[in-house]
mmCIF file of C-alpha atoms in Angstrom:
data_model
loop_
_atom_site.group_PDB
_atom_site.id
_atom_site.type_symbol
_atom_site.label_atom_id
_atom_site.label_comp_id
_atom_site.label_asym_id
_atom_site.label_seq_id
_atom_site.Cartn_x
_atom_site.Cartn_y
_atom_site.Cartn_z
ATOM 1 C CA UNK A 133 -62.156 -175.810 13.021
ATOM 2 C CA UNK A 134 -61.198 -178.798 10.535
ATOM 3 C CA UNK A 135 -56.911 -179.002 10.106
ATOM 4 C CA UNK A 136 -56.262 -177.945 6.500
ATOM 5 C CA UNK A 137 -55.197 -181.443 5.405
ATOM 6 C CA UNK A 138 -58.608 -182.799 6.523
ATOM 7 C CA UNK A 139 -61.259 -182.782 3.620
ATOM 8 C CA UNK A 140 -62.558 -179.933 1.347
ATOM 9 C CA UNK A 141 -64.635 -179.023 -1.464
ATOM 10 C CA UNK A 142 -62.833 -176.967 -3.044
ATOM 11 C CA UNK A 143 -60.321 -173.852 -3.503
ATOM 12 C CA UNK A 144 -61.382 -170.105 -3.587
ATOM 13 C CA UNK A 145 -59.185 -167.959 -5.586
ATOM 14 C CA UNK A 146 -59.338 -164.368 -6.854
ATOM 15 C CA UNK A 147 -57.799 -163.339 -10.353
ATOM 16 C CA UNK A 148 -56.002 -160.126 -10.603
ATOM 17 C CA UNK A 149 -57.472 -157.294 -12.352
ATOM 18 C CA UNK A 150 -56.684 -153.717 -13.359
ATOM 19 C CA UNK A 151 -57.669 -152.186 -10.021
ATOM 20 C CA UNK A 152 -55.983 -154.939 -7.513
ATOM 21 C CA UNK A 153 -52.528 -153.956 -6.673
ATOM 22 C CA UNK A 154 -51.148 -155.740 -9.489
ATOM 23 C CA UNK A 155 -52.393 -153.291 -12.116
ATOM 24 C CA UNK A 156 -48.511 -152.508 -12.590
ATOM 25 C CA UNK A 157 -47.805 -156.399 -14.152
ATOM 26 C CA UNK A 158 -51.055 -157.793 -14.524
ATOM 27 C CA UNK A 159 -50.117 -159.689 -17.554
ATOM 28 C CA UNK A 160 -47.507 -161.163 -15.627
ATOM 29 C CA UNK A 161 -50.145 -161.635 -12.899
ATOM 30 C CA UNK A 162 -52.357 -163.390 -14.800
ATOM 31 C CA UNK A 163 -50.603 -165.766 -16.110
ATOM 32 C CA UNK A 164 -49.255 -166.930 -12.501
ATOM 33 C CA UNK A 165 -52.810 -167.541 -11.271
ATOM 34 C CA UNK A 166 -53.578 -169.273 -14.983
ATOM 35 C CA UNK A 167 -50.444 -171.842 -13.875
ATOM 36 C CA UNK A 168 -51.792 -172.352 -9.825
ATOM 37 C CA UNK A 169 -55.337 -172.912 -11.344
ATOM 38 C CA UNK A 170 -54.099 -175.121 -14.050
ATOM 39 C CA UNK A 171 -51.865 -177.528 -11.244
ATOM 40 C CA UNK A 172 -54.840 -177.776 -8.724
ATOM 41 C CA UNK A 173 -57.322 -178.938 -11.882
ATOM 42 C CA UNK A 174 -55.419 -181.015 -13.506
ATOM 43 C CA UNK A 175 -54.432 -182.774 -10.181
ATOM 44 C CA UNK A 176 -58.146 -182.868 -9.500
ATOM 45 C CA UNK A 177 -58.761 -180.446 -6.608
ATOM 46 C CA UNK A 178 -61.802 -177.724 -7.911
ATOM 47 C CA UNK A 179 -61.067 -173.944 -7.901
ATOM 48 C CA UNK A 180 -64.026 -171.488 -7.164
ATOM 49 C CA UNK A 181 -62.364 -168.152 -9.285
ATOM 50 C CA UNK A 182 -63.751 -164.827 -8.081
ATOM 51 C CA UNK A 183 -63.352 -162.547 -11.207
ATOM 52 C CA UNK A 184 -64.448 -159.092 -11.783
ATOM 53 C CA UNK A 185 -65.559 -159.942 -15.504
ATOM 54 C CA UNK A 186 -66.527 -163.749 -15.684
ATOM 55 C CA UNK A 187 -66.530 -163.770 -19.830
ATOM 56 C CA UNK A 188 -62.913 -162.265 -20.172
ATOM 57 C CA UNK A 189 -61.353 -164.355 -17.252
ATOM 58 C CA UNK A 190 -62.816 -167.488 -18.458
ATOM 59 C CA UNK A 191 -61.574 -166.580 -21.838
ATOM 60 C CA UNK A 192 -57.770 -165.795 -20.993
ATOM 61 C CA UNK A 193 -57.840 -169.113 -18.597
ATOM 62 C CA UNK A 194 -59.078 -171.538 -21.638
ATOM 63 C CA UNK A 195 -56.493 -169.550 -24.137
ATOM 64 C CA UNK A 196 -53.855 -170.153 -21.644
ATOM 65 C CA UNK A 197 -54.875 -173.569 -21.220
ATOM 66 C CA UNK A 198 -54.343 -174.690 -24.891
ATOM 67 C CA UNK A 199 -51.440 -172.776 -25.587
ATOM 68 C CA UNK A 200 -49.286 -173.279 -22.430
ATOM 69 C CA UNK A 201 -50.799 -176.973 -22.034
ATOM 70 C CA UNK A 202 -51.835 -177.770 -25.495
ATOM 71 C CA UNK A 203 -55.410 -178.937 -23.931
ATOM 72 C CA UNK A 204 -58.198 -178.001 -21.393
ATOM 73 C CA UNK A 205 -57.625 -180.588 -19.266
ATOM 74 C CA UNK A 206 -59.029 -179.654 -15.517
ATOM 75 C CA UNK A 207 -60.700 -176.756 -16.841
ATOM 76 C CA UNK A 208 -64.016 -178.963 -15.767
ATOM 77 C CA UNK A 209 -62.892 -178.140 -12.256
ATOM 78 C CA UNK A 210 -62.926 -174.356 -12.762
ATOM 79 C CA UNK A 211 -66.287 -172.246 -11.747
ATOM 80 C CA UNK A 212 -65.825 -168.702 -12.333
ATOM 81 C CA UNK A 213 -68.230 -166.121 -9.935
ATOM 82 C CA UNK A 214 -68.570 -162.281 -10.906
ATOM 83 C CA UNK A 215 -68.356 -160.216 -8.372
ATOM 84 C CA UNK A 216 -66.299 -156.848 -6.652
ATOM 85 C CA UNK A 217 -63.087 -157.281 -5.154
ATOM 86 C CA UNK A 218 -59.903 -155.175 -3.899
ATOM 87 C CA UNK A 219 -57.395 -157.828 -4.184
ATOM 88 C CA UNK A 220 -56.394 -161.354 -4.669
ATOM 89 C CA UNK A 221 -55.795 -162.625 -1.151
ATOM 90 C CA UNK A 222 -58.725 -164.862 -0.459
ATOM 91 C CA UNK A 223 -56.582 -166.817 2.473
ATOM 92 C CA UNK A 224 -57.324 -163.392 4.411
ATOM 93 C CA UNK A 225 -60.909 -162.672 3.373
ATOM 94 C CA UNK A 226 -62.397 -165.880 2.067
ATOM 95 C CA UNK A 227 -65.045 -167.905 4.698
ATOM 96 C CA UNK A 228 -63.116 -170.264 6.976
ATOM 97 C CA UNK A 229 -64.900 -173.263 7.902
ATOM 98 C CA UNK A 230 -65.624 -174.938 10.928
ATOM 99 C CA UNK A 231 -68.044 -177.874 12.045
ATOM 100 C CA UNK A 232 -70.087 -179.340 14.052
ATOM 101 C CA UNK A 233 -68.357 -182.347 15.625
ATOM 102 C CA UNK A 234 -71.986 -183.923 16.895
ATOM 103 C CA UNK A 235 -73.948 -183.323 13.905
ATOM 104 C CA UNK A 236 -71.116 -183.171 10.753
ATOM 105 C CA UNK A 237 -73.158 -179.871 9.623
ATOM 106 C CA UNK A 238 -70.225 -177.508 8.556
ATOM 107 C CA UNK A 239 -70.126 -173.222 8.760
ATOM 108 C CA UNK A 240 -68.836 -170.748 6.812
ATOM 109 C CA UNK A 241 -67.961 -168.273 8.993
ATOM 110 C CA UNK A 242 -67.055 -164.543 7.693
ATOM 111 C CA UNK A 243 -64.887 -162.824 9.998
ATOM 112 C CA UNK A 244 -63.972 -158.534 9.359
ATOM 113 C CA UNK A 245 -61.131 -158.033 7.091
ATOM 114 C CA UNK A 246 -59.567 -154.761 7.064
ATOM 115 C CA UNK A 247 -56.254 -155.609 5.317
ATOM 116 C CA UNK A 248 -53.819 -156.175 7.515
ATOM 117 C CA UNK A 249 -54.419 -153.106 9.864
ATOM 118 C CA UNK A 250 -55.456 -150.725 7.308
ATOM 119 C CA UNK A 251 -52.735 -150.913 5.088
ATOM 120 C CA UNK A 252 -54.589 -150.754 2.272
ATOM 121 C CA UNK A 253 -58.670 -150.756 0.737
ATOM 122 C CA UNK A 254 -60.453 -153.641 1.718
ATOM 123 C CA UNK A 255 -64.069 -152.196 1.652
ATOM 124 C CA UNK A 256 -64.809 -155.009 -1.553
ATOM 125 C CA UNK A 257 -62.962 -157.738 0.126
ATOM 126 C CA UNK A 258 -64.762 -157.138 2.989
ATOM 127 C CA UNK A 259 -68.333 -158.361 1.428
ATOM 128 C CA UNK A 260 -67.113 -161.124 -0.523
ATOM 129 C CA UNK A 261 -68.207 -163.714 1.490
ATOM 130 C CA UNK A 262 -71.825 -162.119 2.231
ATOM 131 C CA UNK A 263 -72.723 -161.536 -1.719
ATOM 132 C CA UNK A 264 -71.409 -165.556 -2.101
ATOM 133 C CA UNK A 265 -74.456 -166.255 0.079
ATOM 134 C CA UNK A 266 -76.599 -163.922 -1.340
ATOM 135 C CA UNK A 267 -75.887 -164.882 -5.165
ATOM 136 C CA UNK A 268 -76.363 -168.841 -3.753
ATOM 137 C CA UNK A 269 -72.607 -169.763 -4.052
ATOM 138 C CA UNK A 270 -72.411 -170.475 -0.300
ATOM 139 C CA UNK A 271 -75.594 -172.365 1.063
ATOM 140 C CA UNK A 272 -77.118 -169.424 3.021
ATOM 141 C CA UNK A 273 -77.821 -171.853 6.353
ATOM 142 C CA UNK A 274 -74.455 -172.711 6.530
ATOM 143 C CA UNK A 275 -73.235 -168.527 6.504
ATOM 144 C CA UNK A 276 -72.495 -167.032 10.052
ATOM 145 C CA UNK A 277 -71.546 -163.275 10.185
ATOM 146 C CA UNK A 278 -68.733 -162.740 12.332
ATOM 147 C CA UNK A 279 -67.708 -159.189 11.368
ATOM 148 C CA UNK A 280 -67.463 -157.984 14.574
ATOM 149 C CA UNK A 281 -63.867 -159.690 14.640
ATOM 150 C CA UNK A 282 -60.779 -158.886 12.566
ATOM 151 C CA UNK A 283 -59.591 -162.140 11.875
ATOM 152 C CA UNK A 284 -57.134 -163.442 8.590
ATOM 153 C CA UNK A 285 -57.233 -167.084 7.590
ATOM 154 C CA UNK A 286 -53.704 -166.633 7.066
ATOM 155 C CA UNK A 287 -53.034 -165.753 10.812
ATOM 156 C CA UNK A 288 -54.311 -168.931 12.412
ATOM 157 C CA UNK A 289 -53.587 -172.619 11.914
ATOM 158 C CA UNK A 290 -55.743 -175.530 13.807
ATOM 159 C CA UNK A 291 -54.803 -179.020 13.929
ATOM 160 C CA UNK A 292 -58.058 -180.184 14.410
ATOM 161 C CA UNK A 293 -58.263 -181.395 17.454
ATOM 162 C CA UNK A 294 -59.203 -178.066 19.517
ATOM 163 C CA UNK A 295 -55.187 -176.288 19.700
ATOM 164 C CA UNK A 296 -54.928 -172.961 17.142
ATOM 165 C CA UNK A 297 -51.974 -171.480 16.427
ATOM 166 C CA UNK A 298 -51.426 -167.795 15.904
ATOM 167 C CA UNK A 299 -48.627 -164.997 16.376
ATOM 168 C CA UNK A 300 -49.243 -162.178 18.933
ATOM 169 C CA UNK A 301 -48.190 -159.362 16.595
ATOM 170 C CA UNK A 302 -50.799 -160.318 14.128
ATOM 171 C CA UNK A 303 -53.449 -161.083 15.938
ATOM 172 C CA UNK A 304 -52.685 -158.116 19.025
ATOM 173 C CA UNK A 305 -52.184 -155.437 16.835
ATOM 174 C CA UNK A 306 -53.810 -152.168 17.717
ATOM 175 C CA UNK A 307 -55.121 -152.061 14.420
ATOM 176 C CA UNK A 308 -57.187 -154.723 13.912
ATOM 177 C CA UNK A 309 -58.726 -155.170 17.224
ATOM 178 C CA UNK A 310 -57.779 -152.736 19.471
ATOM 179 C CA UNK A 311 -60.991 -152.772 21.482
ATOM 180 C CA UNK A 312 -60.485 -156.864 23.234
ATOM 181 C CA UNK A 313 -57.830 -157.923 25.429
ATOM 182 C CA UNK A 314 -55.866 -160.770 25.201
ATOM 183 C CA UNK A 315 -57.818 -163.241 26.912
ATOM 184 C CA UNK A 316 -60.931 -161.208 25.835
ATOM 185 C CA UNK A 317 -60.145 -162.081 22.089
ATOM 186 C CA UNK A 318 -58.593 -165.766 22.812
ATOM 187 C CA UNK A 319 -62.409 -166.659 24.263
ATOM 188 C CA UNK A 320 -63.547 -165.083 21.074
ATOM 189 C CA UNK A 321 -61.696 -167.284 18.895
ATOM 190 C CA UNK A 322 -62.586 -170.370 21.428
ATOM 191 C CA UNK A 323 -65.844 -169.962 21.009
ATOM 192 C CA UNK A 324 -66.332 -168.837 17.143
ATOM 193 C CA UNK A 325 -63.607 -171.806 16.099
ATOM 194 C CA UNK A 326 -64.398 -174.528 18.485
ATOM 195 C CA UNK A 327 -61.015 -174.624 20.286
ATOM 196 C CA UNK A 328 -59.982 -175.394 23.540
ATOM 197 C CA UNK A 329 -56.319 -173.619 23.311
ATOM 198 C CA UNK A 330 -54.607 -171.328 21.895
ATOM 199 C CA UNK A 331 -50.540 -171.276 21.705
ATOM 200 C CA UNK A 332 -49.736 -167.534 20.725
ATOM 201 C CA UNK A 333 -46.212 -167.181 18.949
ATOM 202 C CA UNK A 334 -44.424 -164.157 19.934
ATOM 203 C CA UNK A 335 -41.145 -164.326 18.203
ATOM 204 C CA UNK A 336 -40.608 -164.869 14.142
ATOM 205 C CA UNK A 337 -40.599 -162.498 11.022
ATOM 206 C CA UNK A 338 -39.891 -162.917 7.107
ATOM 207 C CA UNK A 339 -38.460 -160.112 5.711
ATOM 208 C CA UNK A 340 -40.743 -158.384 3.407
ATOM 209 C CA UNK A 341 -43.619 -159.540 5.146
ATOM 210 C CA UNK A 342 -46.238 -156.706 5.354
ATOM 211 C CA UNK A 343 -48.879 -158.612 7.810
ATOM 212 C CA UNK A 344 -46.992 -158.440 10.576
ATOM 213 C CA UNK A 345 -46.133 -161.999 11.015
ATOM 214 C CA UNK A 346 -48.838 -164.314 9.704
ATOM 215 C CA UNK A 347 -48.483 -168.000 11.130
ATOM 216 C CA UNK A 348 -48.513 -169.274 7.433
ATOM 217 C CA UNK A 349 -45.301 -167.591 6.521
ATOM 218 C CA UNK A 350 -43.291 -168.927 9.708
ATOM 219 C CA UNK A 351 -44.420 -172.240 10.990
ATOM 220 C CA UNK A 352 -47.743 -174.691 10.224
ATOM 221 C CA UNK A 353 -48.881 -177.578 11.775
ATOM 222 C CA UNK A 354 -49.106 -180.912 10.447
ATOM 223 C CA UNK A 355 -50.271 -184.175 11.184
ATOM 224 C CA UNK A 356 -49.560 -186.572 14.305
ATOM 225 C CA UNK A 357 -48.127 -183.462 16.185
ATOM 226 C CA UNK A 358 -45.615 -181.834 14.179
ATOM 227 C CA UNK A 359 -45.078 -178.317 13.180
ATOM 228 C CA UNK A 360 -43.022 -177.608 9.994
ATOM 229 C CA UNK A 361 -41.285 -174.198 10.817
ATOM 230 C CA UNK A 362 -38.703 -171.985 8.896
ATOM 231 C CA UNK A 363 -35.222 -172.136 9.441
ATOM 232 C CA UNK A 364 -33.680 -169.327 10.942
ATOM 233 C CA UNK A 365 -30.831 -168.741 8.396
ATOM 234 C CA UNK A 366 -27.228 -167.315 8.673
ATOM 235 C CA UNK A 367 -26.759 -164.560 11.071
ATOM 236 C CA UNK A 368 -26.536 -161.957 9.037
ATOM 237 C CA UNK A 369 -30.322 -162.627 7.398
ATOM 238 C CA UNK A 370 -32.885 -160.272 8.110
ATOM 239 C CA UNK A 371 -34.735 -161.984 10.892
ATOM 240 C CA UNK A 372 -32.175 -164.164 11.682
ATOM 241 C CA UNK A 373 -32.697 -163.482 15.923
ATOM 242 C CA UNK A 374 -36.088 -163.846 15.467
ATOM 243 C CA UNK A 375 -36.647 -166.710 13.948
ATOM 244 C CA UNK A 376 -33.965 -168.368 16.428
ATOM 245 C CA UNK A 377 -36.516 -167.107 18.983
ATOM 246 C CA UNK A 378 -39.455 -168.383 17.591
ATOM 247 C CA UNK A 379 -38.062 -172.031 17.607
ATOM 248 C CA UNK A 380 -36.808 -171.446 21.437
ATOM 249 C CA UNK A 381 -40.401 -170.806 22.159
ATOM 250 C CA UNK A 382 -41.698 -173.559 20.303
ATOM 251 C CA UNK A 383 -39.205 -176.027 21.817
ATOM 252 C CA UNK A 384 -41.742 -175.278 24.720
ATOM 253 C CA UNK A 385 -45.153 -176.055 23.139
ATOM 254 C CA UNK A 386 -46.754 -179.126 24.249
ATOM 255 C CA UNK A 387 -49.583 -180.861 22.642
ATOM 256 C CA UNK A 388 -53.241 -181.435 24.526
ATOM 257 C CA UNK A 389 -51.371 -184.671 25.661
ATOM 258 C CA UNK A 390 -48.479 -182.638 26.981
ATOM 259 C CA UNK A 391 -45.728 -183.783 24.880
ATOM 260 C CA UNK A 392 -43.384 -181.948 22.834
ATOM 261 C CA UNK A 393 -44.257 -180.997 19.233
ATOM 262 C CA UNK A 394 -42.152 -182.849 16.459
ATOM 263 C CA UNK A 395 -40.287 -179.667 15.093
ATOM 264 C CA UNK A 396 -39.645 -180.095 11.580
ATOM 265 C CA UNK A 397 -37.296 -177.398 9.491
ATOM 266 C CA UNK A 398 -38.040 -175.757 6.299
ATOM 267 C CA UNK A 399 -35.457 -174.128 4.563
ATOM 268 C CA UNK A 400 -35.193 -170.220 4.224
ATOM 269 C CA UNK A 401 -34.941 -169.202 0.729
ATOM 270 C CA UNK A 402 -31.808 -166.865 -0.277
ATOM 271 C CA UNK A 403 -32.925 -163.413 -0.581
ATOM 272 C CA UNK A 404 -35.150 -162.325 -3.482
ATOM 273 C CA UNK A 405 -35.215 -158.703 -4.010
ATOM 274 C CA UNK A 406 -37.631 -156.468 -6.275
ATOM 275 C CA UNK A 407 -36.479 -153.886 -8.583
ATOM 276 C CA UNK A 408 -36.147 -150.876 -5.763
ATOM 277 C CA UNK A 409 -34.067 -153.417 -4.085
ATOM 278 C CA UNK A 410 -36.828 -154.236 -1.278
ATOM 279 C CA UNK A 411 -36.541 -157.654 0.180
ATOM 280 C CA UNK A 412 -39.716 -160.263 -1.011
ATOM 281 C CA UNK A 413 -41.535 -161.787 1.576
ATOM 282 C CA UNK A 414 -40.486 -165.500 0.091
ATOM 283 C CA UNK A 415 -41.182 -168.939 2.313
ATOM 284 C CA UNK A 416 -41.981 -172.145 2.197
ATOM 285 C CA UNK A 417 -44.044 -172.219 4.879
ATOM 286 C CA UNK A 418 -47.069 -170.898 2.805
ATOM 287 C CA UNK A 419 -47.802 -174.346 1.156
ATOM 288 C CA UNK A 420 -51.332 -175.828 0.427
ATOM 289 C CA UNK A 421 -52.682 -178.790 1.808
ATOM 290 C CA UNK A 422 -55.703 -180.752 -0.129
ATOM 291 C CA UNK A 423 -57.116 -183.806 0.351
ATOM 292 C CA UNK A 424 -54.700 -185.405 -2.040
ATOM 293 C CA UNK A 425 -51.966 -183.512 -3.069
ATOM 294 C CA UNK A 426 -49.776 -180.521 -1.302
ATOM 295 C CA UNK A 427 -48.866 -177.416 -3.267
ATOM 296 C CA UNK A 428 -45.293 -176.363 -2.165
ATOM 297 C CA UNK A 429 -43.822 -172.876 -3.601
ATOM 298 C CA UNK A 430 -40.814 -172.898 -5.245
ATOM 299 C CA UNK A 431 -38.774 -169.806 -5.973
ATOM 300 C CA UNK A 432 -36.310 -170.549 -8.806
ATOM 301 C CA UNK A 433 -33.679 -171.688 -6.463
ATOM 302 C CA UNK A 434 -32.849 -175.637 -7.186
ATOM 303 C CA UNK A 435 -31.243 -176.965 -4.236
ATOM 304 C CA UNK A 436 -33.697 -174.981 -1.744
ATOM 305 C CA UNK A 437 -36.873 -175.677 -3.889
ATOM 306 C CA UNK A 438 -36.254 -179.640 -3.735
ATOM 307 C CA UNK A 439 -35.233 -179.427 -0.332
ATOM 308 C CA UNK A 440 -38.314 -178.056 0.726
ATOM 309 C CA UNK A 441 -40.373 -179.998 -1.362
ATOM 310 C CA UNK A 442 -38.639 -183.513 -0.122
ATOM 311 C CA UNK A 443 -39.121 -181.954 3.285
ATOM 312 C CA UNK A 444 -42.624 -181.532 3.570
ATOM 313 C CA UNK A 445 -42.853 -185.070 1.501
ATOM 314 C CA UNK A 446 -41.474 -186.555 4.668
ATOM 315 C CA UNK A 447 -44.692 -185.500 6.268
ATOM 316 C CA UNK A 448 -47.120 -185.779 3.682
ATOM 317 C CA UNK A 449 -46.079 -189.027 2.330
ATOM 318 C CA UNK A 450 -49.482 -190.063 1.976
ATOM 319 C CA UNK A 451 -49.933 -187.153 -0.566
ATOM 320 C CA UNK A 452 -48.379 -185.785 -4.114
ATOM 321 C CA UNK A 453 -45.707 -183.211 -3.550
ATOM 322 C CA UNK A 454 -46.445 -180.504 -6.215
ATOM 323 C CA UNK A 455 -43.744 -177.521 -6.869
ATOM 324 C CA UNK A 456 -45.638 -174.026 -7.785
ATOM 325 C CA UNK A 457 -43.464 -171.690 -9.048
ATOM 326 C CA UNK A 458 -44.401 -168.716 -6.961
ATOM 327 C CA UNK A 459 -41.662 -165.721 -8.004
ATOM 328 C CA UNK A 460 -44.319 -163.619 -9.354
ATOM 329 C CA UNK A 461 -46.761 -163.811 -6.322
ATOM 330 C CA UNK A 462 -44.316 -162.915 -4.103
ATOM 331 C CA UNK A 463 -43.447 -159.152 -5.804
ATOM 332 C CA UNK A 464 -47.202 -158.175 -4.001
ATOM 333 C CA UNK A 465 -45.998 -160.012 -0.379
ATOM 334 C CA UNK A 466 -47.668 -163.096 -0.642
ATOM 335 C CA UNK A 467 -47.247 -167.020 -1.772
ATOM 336 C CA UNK A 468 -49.452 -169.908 -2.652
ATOM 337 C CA UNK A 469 -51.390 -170.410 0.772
ATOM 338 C CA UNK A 470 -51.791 -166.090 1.025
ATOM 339 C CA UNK A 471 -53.467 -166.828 -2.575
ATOM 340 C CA UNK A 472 -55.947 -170.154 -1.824
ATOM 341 C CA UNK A 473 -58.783 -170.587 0.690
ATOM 342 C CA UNK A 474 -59.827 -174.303 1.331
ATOM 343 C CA UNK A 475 -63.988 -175.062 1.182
ATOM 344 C CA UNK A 476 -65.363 -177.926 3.881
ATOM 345 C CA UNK A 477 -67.848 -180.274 1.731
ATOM 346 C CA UNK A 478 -71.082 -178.604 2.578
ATOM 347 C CA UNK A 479 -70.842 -175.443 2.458
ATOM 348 C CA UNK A 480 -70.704 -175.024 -0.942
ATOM 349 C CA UNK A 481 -74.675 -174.484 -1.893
ATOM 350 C CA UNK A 482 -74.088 -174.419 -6.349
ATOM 351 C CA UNK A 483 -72.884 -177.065 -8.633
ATOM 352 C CA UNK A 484 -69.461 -176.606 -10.229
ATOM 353 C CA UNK A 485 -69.057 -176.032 -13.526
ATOM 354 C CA UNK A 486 -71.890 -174.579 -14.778
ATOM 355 C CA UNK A 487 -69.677 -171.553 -16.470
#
């Protein structure tokens, strides 16, 4: 399984219609999808747009285009595909590639999704990534069917050289697979993702965070043997104790080579509540990585925002920092990387832009 800040394709996205859970502000919703579409064109990385009705969506993203931007540029990096869906969380659904280190051939591999241990309908989501091979958006030789698993893109991170990283409440919860063990499902994911070891995280939480514990909202590897994690916060922040626990334990990872990860801190945002008064499940942890550029939320808070950014700068410095505002994605419990699923070259079977 290829580290995220290896190469791609391109980005699958959903847009939010009446049905998803963002029925209540879909205008709202729309419009934040319009502006993460708009800064991955225009800074040349190509979005694959699931949308329930192609016409309409391709019509509010142009409109939006010429009004917020004044022109269409990047929209010749957008490909809408019609097709069912329950929500917009394509990190959790979409295909996650892997490759064949001898050969170069790349897989799309589509792994059960049942959202987040049946929290909510995920019956559409579930056959996303089998009707992209059928309808010829995903090469059908390069499709593997791996159902049998529960498995979120959102609750794993590889660095590409054969280590994944995961949490233990996400990925042992009786709800998703409740049938393996843990070593039983740890040679599951060895096998299916080509890696030789997997480092399970037992200690970390965001507030707000209904998937108990993804690895993309707490801590995410990086290049040359870092891991960019979240700060723990003051003491009296929800999750305070465990996040100081999760950095105890990864004081004691060790690389294939046995030496200490570089532990690099992200700031916690300040609380962001919703109108009920429930804490939002906001971090900076759930960034994007592309070939060129990396996509870092920002949640209207200056001083944090720019810290973050400059942070993650310090290890991407080979790549453009972009800020996403992301205060709108987080009132449904995701960010940017919850939204986004990267595509290996190869897998992808159809031109772009043929809307």
């Amino acid at each position: 399984m290829p580290a995220e800040w290896e190469d791609q394709e391109a980005v699958l996205m959903a847009f939010p219609h009446a049905d998803t859970d963002w029925g209540a502000c879909l205008d709202d919703a729309r419009r934040q999808f319009a502006r993460i579409i708009a800064e991955l064109t225009r800074h040349g990385d190509k979005v694959i747009l699931l949308a329930q009705n192609a016409s309409e969506t391709w019509q509010f993203i142009r409109d939006w285009f010429y009004k917020e931007l004044c022109d269409g540029c990047g929209l010749d990096l957008l490909e809408i595909v019609e097709t069912d869906y329950n929500d917009t969380w394509t990190r959790d659904y979409g295909p996650l590639s892997v490759v064949n280190n001898a050969t170069g051939t790349p897989l799309a591999l589509d792994f059960g999704f049942n959202a987040w241990g049946l929290k909510f309908p995920a019956n559409l989501d579930n056959q996303v990534n089998a009707k992209l091979c059928a309808n010829g958006i995903i090469s059908p030789g390069f499709y593997m069917d791996c159902r049998d698993i529960i498995l979120e893109g959102g609750s794993i991170e590889s660095d590409g050289y054969g280590t994944l990283l995961t949490t233990s409440e996400c990925l042992l919860s009786p709800n998703r697979n409740p049938t393996y063990s843990r070593p039983e499902l740890e040679e599951m994911l060895k096998q299916r993702l080509g890696v030789n070891r997997v480092l399970w995280l037992d200690h970390g939480h965001i507030a707000g965070d209904d998937t108990d514990s993804h690895i993309d909202t707490l801590c995410r590897f990086a290049p040359y043997g870092i891991i960019l994690y979240t700060a723990a916060g003051e003491p009296y922040e929800a999750g305070y104790e465990e996040r100081k626990a999760m950095f105890r334990q990864l004081s004691t990872f060790r690389t294939s080579e046995g030496r200490p990860y570089h532990l690099v801190e992200l700031p916690l945002p300040d609380p962001i509540y919703d109108d009920e008064g429930n804490q939002l499940a906001a971090t900076y942890a759930n960034f994007l990585v592309t070939p060129r550029n990396v996509y870092v939320p920002s949640y209207g808070q200056p001083r944090k925002d720019r810290l973050a950014a400059m942070t993650v700068q310090s290890v991407y410095h080979d790549r453009s920092i972009i800020p996403v505002d992301c205060r709108t994605l987080i009132r449904q419990g995701g960010s940017l990387h919850c939204s986004t699923m990267q595509i290996y070259p190869g897998v992808l079977r159809r031109k772009l832009n043929d809307n």
